[in-house]
Amino acid sequence: MNALRAELSRLRYRRRTMWSLLGVLLVSLMVPVMWMDAARPLDDAERAQAAEIFASIPAGECVGCSPADFTRDPWTFGDVVNTGLMPYAVMMGAAVLLIVLLYVGSDLRSGAVGTQLTFTPRRRVLVAARTAVAGLLGGVLMATALVTSTVVSAVWFVAMNGYAALDATTSLLALVISGTFYGAVLGAVGALLTFLLGGASGAGALVVGVFVANLLALWTGDEVKTPAWVLHLLPTQQGIALLDGSVQGVNSYGTLHYEIRRTEAVVYHLAVTALAAAVTLPVFERRDIRN
């Protein structure tokens, strides 16, 4: 508990934490601009243009058509959640992982960890405390991003469409909760990998390597050509399933090739964290640390 309190104090008073939170907050205030225009109601100019297109079609070439068929479909708030906020959560997950790698790696690079070990020689306690605080940092960063972008999107949506059009509260709540959990897991795993490989550069190289292998597994032009058991092991597929609720693929015969649900994704991320801890703790126990 003393080590955990010390790590919490370090997290609270470090400038890197403040700047990370501020950066995430500012980005989350601005990114809703990318998707909120799609939720804008149709205006008179768009309706007039659709009517002109409809009138220009020769008779008999579009049976049953109407001018409405030539207008865009404004997003519902459910579309804002699933097509705007959810992909942003995936992108923010990568940013959270990078922030945590730099946060933990900076102390290893500067020798602060070596100095701390002269006062707290129990290495497992140090790794456990820093991992827990890194998980807290990841969860807070992700929650800040999702809550901020959600509030901005909701205010913008209500201003354009009215409060009665606001829906998808269940899926939105699930996204925020699962996103916060995802950020905490990424923070904990990022810290463990940094301790395992002795710095942010090694951990970053491993993350990039895993991501490239993930892409190669999907780089077939058709995802269903990859064996289903391989897809269940891919971190991107599990991350999307965690945030979106499920991810699935159908083969060329129209039957379900694979499906990953949120429950499986939660177990997967907990198992990855436990595996990273099981490998890191004994390795770090024997590593030569200099201050």
Coordinates of N, CA and C in Angstrom, one line a residue, residues 59-218:
A59 N -38.6 8.9 -68.0 CA -39.7 8.1 -67.4 C -39.5 6.6 -67.7
G60 N -39.8 5.8 -66.7 CA -39.7 4.4 -66.8 C -38.3 3.8 -66.4
E61 N -37.3 4.6 -66.2 CA -36.0 4.1 -65.8 C -35.8 3.9 -64.3
C62 N -36.7 4.5 -63.6 CA -36.5 4.3 -62.1 C -38.0 4.2 -61.5
V63 N -38.5 3.0 -61.7 CA -39.9 2.7 -61.3 C -39.9 2.7 -59.7
G64 N -40.8 3.4 -59.2 CA -41.0 3.4 -57.7 C -40.1 4.4 -57.0
C65 N -39.3 5.1 -57.8 CA -38.4 6.1 -57.1 C -39.1 7.3 -56.7
S66 N -38.5 8.1 -55.8 CA -39.0 9.4 -55.4 C -37.8 10.3 -55.1
P67 N -38.0 11.6 -55.0 CA -36.9 12.5 -54.7 C -36.1 12.1 -53.4
A68 N -36.8 11.5 -52.5 CA -36.1 11.1 -51.2 C -35.0 10.0 -51.4
D69 N -35.1 9.3 -52.6 CA -34.1 8.3 -52.8 C -32.8 8.9 -53.2
F70 N -32.7 10.2 -53.5 CA -31.5 10.9 -54.0 C -31.0 11.9 -53.0
T71 N -31.4 11.7 -51.7 CA -30.9 12.5 -50.7 C -30.0 11.6 -49.7
R72 N -29.2 12.2 -49.0 CA -28.4 11.5 -48.0 C -29.2 11.1 -46.8
D73 N -28.8 10.1 -46.1 CA -29.5 9.7 -44.9 C -28.8 10.3 -43.7
P74 N -29.4 11.3 -43.0 CA -28.8 11.9 -41.8 C -28.6 10.8 -40.7
W75 N -27.5 10.9 -40.1 CA -27.2 9.9 -39.0 C -28.2 10.1 -37.8
T76 N -28.6 9.0 -37.2 CA -29.2 9.0 -35.9 C -28.1 9.1 -34.9
F77 N -28.5 9.3 -33.6 CA -27.5 9.3 -32.6 C -26.9 7.9 -32.4
G78 N -27.6 6.9 -32.7 CA -27.0 5.5 -32.7 C -25.9 5.4 -33.7
D79 N -26.1 6.0 -34.9 CA -25.0 6.1 -35.9 C -23.8 6.9 -35.4
V80 N -24.1 7.9 -34.7 CA -23.0 8.7 -34.1 C -22.2 7.9 -33.2
V81 N -22.8 7.0 -32.3 CA -22.1 6.2 -31.4 C -21.3 5.1 -32.1
N82 N -22.0 4.4 -33.1 CA -21.4 3.2 -33.7 C -20.4 3.6 -34.8
T83 N -20.6 4.7 -35.5 CA -19.8 5.0 -36.6 C -18.8 6.2 -36.3
G84 N -19.1 6.9 -35.3 CA -18.2 8.0 -34.9 C -17.4 7.8 -33.6
L85 N -18.1 7.5 -32.5 CA -17.5 7.4 -31.2 C -16.7 6.1 -31.1
M86 N -17.2 5.0 -31.6 CA -16.6 3.7 -31.5 C -15.2 3.6 -32.2
P87 N -15.1 4.1 -33.5 CA -13.8 4.1 -34.1 C -12.8 5.0 -33.4
Y88 N -13.3 6.1 -32.9 CA -12.5 7.1 -32.1 C -11.9 6.4 -30.9
A89 N -12.7 5.5 -30.2 CA -12.3 4.8 -29.1 C -11.1 3.9 -29.4
V90 N -11.2 3.2 -30.6 CA -10.1 2.3 -31.1 C -8.8 3.2 -31.3
M91 N -9.0 4.3 -31.9 CA -7.8 5.2 -32.2 C -7.2 5.7 -30.9
M92 N -8.1 6.0 -29.9 CA -7.6 6.5 -28.6 C -6.9 5.4 -27.8
G93 N -7.3 4.2 -28.0 CA -6.6 3.1 -27.4 C -5.2 3.0 -27.7
A94 N -4.9 3.2 -29.0 CA -3.5 3.3 -29.5 C -2.7 4.4 -28.8
A95 N -3.4 5.6 -28.7 CA -2.8 6.8 -28.1 C -2.5 6.5 -26.6
V96 N -3.5 5.9 -25.9 CA -3.3 5.6 -24.5 C -2.1 4.7 -24.3
L97 N -2.0 3.6 -25.1 CA -0.9 2.7 -25.0 C 0.5 3.4 -25.2
L98 N 0.5 4.3 -26.2 CA 1.8 5.1 -26.4 C 2.1 6.0 -25.2
I99 N 1.1 6.7 -24.6 CA 1.3 7.5 -23.5 C 1.9 6.7 -22.3
V100 N 1.3 5.6 -22.1 CA 1.7 4.7 -20.9 C 3.2 4.2 -21.1
L101 N 3.5 3.8 -22.4 CA 4.8 3.4 -22.6 C 5.9 4.5 -22.4
L102 N 5.5 5.7 -22.8 CA 6.5 6.8 -22.5 C 6.5 7.2 -21.0
Y103 N 5.4 7.1 -20.4 CA 5.3 7.4 -18.9 C 6.2 6.5 -18.1
V104 N 6.0 5.2 -18.3 CA 6.8 4.2 -17.6 C 8.2 4.1 -18.1
G105 N 8.4 4.2 -19.4 CA 9.8 4.1 -19.9 C 10.7 5.3 -19.5
S106 N 10.1 6.5 -19.3 CA 10.9 7.6 -18.9 C 11.7 7.4 -17.6
D107 N 11.1 6.7 -16.7 CA 11.7 6.5 -15.4 C 12.8 5.4 -15.5
L108 N 12.6 4.4 -16.4 CA 13.7 3.4 -16.6 C 14.8 4.1 -17.3
R109 N 14.6 5.0 -18.3 CA 15.6 5.6 -19.0 C 16.4 6.6 -18.2
S110 N 15.7 7.3 -17.3 CA 16.4 8.3 -16.5 C 17.1 7.8 -15.3
G111 N 16.8 6.5 -14.9 CA 17.5 5.9 -13.7 C 16.7 6.1 -12.5
A112 N 15.5 6.7 -12.6 CA 14.7 6.9 -11.4 C 14.2 5.5 -10.8
V113 N 14.0 4.5 -11.6 CA 13.6 3.2 -11.1 C 14.8 2.6 -10.3
G114 N 16.0 2.7 -10.8 CA 17.1 2.2 -10.0 C 17.3 2.9 -8.7
T115 N 17.1 4.2 -8.7 CA 17.2 4.9 -7.4 C 16.1 4.5 -6.5
Q116 N 14.9 4.3 -7.0 CA 13.8 3.9 -6.1 C 14.0 2.5 -5.6
L117 N 14.7 1.6 -6.3 CA 14.9 0.3 -5.8 C 15.9 0.3 -4.6
T118 N 16.7 1.3 -4.5 CA 17.6 1.4 -3.3 C 16.8 1.6 -2.0
F119 N 15.6 2.2 -2.2 CA 14.7 2.4 -1.0 C 13.6 1.4 -0.9
T120 N 13.2 0.8 -2.1 CA 12.1 -0.2 -2.1 C 12.7 -1.4 -2.9
P121 N 13.5 -2.2 -2.2 CA 14.2 -3.3 -3.0 C 13.3 -4.4 -3.5
R122 N 12.1 -4.5 -3.0 CA 11.2 -5.5 -3.5 C 10.7 -5.2 -4.9
R123 N 11.2 -5.8 -5.9 CA 11.0 -5.5 -7.3 C 9.5 -5.8 -7.7
R124 N 9.0 -6.9 -7.2 CA 7.7 -7.3 -7.6 C 6.6 -6.3 -7.1
V125 N 6.9 -5.8 -5.9 CA 6.0 -4.7 -5.3 C 6.0 -3.5 -6.2
L126 N 7.2 -3.1 -6.6 CA 7.4 -1.9 -7.5 C 6.7 -2.1 -8.8
V127 N 6.9 -3.3 -9.4 CA 6.2 -3.5 -10.7 C 4.7 -3.6 -10.5
A128 N 4.2 -4.2 -9.5 CA 2.8 -4.3 -9.3 C 2.2 -2.9 -9.0
A129 N 2.8 -2.1 -8.2 CA 2.3 -0.7 -8.0 C 2.3 0.1 -9.2
R130 N 3.4 0.1 -10.0 CA 3.4 0.9 -11.2 C 2.4 0.4 -12.3
T131 N 2.3 -0.9 -12.3 CA 1.3 -1.5 -13.3 C -0.1 -1.1 -12.9
A132 N -0.4 -1.1 -11.6 CA -1.8 -0.7 -11.2 C -2.0 0.8 -11.5
V133 N -1.0 1.6 -11.3 CA -1.2 3.0 -11.5 C -1.2 3.3 -13.0
A134 N -0.4 2.6 -13.8 CA -0.5 2.7 -15.2 C -1.9 2.3 -15.8
G135 N -2.4 1.3 -15.2 CA -3.8 0.9 -15.6 C -4.8 2.0 -15.2
L136 N -4.6 2.6 -14.1 CA -5.5 3.7 -13.7 C -5.3 4.9 -14.7
L137 N -4.1 5.2 -15.0 CA -3.9 6.3 -16.0 C -4.5 6.0 -17.3
G138 N -4.4 4.7 -17.8 CA -5.0 4.4 -19.1 C -6.5 4.5 -19.0
G139 N -7.1 4.0 -17.9 CA -8.6 4.1 -17.8 C -9.1 5.5 -17.7
V140 N -8.4 6.3 -17.0 CA -8.8 7.7 -16.8 C -8.6 8.5 -18.2
L141 N -7.6 8.2 -18.9 CA -7.4 8.8 -20.2 C -8.5 8.4 -21.2
M142 N -8.8 7.1 -21.2 CA -9.9 6.7 -22.1 C -11.2 7.2 -21.7
A143 N -11.5 7.2 -20.4 CA -12.8 7.7 -19.9 C -12.9 9.2 -20.2
T144 N -11.8 9.9 -20.1 CA -11.8 11.4 -20.4 C -12.2 11.6 -21.9
A145 N -11.5 10.8 -22.7 CA -11.7 10.9 -24.2 C -13.2 10.6 -24.5
L146 N -13.7 9.5 -24.0 CA -15.0 9.1 -24.4 C -16.1 10.0 -23.8
V147 N -16.0 10.3 -22.6 CA -17.0 11.2 -22.0 C -17.0 12.6 -22.6
T148 N -15.8 13.1 -22.9 CA -15.8 14.5 -23.5 C -16.4 14.4 -24.9
S149 N -15.9 13.5 -25.7 CA -16.4 13.4 -27.1 C -17.9 13.1 -27.1
T150 N -18.4 12.3 -26.2 CA -19.8 12.0 -26.1 C -20.6 13.2 -25.7
V151 N -20.2 14.0 -24.7 CA -20.9 15.2 -24.3 C -21.0 16.2 -25.5
V152 N -19.9 16.4 -26.2 CA -19.8 17.4 -27.3 C -20.8 16.9 -28.4
S153 N -20.7 15.6 -28.7 CA -21.5 15.0 -29.8 C -23.0 15.1 -29.4
A154 N -23.4 14.8 -28.2 CA -24.8 14.9 -27.7 C -25.3 16.3 -27.8
V155 N -24.5 17.3 -27.3 CA -25.0 18.7 -27.3 C -25.2 19.1 -28.8
W156 N -24.2 18.8 -29.6 CA -24.3 19.2 -31.0 C -25.5 18.5 -31.7
F157 N -25.7 17.2 -31.4 CA -26.8 16.5 -32.0 C -28.2 17.1 -31.5
V158 N -28.3 17.4 -30.3 CA -29.6 17.9 -29.8 C -29.8 19.3 -30.4
A159 N -28.8 20.1 -30.5 CA -28.9 21.4 -31.1 C -29.4 21.4 -32.5
M160 N -29.0 20.3 -33.3 CA -29.5 20.2 -34.7 C -30.8 19.5 -34.8
N161 N -31.0 18.5 -34.0 CA -32.2 17.6 -34.2 C -33.2 17.6 -33.1
G162 N -32.9 18.2 -32.0 CA -33.9 18.2 -30.9 C -33.6 17.0 -29.9
Y163 N -34.0 17.2 -28.7 CA -33.8 16.2 -27.7 C -34.5 14.9 -27.9
A164 N -35.7 15.0 -28.6 CA -36.5 13.8 -28.9 C -35.7 12.8 -29.8
A165 N -34.8 13.3 -30.6 CA -34.1 12.4 -31.5 C -32.9 11.7 -30.8
L166 N -32.6 12.0 -29.6 CA -31.5 11.4 -28.9 C -31.8 10.0 -28.5
D167 N -31.1 9.0 -28.9 CA -31.3 7.6 -28.6 C -30.0 6.9 -28.3
A168 N -30.0 5.6 -28.4 CA -28.8 4.7 -28.2 C -28.1 4.9 -26.9
T169 N -28.9 5.2 -25.8 CA -28.2 5.4 -24.5 C -27.6 4.1 -24.0
T170 N -28.2 3.0 -24.3 CA -27.7 1.7 -23.8 C -26.3 1.4 -24.4
S171 N -26.3 1.5 -25.8 CA -25.0 1.2 -26.5 C -23.9 2.2 -26.1
L172 N -24.3 3.5 -25.9 CA -23.4 4.5 -25.5 C -22.8 4.2 -24.1
L173 N -23.6 3.8 -23.2 CA -23.1 3.5 -21.8 C -22.2 2.3 -21.9
A174 N -22.6 1.3 -22.7 CA -21.7 0.1 -22.8 C -20.4 0.5 -23.4
L175 N -20.4 1.4 -24.4 CA -19.1 1.8 -25.0 C -18.2 2.6 -24.0
V176 N -18.8 3.4 -23.2 CA -18.0 4.2 -22.2 C -17.4 3.2 -21.2
I177 N -18.2 2.3 -20.7 CA -17.7 1.4 -19.7 C -16.6 0.4 -20.3
S178 N -16.9 -0.2 -21.4 CA -16.0 -1.1 -22.0 C -14.7 -0.3 -22.5
G179 N -14.9 0.9 -22.9 CA -13.7 1.7 -23.3 C -12.8 2.0 -22.1
T180 N -13.4 2.3 -21.0 CA -12.6 2.6 -19.8 C -11.8 1.4 -19.4
F181 N -12.5 0.2 -19.4 CA -11.9 -1.1 -19.1 C -10.7 -1.3 -20.1
Y182 N -11.0 -1.1 -21.4 CA -10.0 -1.3 -22.4 C -8.7 -0.4 -22.2
G183 N -9.0 0.9 -21.8 CA -7.9 1.8 -21.5 C -7.1 1.3 -20.3
A184 N -7.8 0.8 -19.3 CA -7.1 0.3 -18.1 C -6.2 -1.0 -18.4
V185 N -6.7 -1.8 -19.3 CA -6.0 -3.0 -19.7 C -4.7 -2.6 -20.5
L186 N -4.9 -1.7 -21.4 CA -3.8 -1.2 -22.3 C -2.7 -0.6 -21.4
G187 N -3.2 0.2 -20.4 CA -2.2 0.8 -19.5 C -1.4 -0.2 -18.7
A188 N -2.1 -1.2 -18.2 CA -1.4 -2.2 -17.4 C -0.5 -3.1 -18.3
V189 N -0.9 -3.5 -19.4 CA -0.1 -4.3 -20.3 C 1.1 -3.5 -20.8
G190 N 0.8 -2.2 -21.1 CA 1.9 -1.3 -21.6 C 3.0 -1.2 -20.5
A191 N 2.6 -1.0 -19.3 CA 3.6 -0.9 -18.2 C 4.4 -2.2 -18.1
L192 N 3.7 -3.4 -18.1 CA 4.4 -4.7 -18.0 C 5.4 -4.9 -19.1
L193 N 5.0 -4.6 -20.3 CA 5.9 -4.8 -21.5 C 7.1 -3.8 -21.4
T194 N 6.9 -2.6 -20.8 CA 8.0 -1.7 -20.7 C 9.0 -2.3 -19.7
F195 N 8.5 -2.8 -18.6 CA 9.4 -3.4 -17.6 C 10.1 -4.7 -18.2
L196 N 9.3 -5.4 -18.9 CA 9.8 -6.7 -19.5 C 11.0 -6.4 -20.4
L197 N 10.9 -5.4 -21.3 CA 11.8 -5.2 -22.3 C 12.8 -4.1 -22.0
G198 N 12.7 -3.5 -20.8 CA 13.7 -2.5 -20.4 C 13.5 -1.1 -20.9
G199 N 12.4 -0.8 -21.4 CA 12.2 0.6 -21.9 C 11.1 0.7 -22.9
A200 N 10.7 1.9 -23.2 CA 9.6 2.2 -24.1 C 9.9 1.8 -25.5
S201 N 11.2 1.9 -25.9 CA 11.6 1.6 -27.3 C 11.4 0.1 -27.6
G202 N 11.8 -0.8 -26.7 CA 11.6 -2.2 -26.9 C 10.2 -2.6 -26.8
A203 N 9.4 -2.0 -25.9 CA 8.0 -2.3 -25.8 C 7.3 -1.8 -27.0
G204 N 7.7 -0.6 -27.5 CA 7.0 -0.1 -28.7 C 7.3 -1.0 -29.9
A205 N 8.5 -1.5 -30.0 CA 8.9 -2.3 -31.1 C 8.1 -3.6 -31.1
L206 N 7.9 -4.2 -29.9 CA 7.0 -5.4 -29.8 C 5.6 -5.1 -30.2
V207 N 5.1 -4.0 -29.7 CA 3.7 -3.6 -30.1 C 3.5 -3.5 -31.6
V208 N 4.5 -2.8 -32.2 CA 4.4 -2.6 -33.7 C 4.5 -4.0 -34.4
G209 N 5.4 -4.9 -33.9 CA 5.5 -6.2 -34.5 C 4.2 -7.0 -34.4
V210 N 3.6 -6.9 -33.2 CA 2.3 -7.6 -33.0 C 1.2 -7.1 -34.0
F211 N 1.2 -5.7 -34.1 CA 0.2 -5.1 -35.0 C 0.5 -5.5 -36.4
V212 N 1.7 -5.6 -36.9 CA 2.0 -6.0 -38.2 C 1.6 -7.4 -38.5
A213 N 1.9 -8.3 -37.5 CA 1.5 -9.7 -37.6 C 0.0 -9.8 -37.7
N214 N -0.7 -8.9 -36.9 CA -2.2 -8.9 -36.9 C -2.7 -8.5 -38.3
L215 N -2.1 -7.5 -38.9 CA -2.5 -7.1 -40.2 C -2.2 -8.2 -41.3
L216 N -1.1 -8.9 -41.1 CA -0.7 -9.9 -42.1 C -1.7 -11.1 -42.0
A217 N -2.2 -11.4 -40.8 CA -3.2 -12.4 -40.6 C -4.5 -12.1 -41.3
L218 N -4.8 -10.8 -41.4 CA -6.0 -10.3 -42.1 C -5.8 -10.0 -43.5

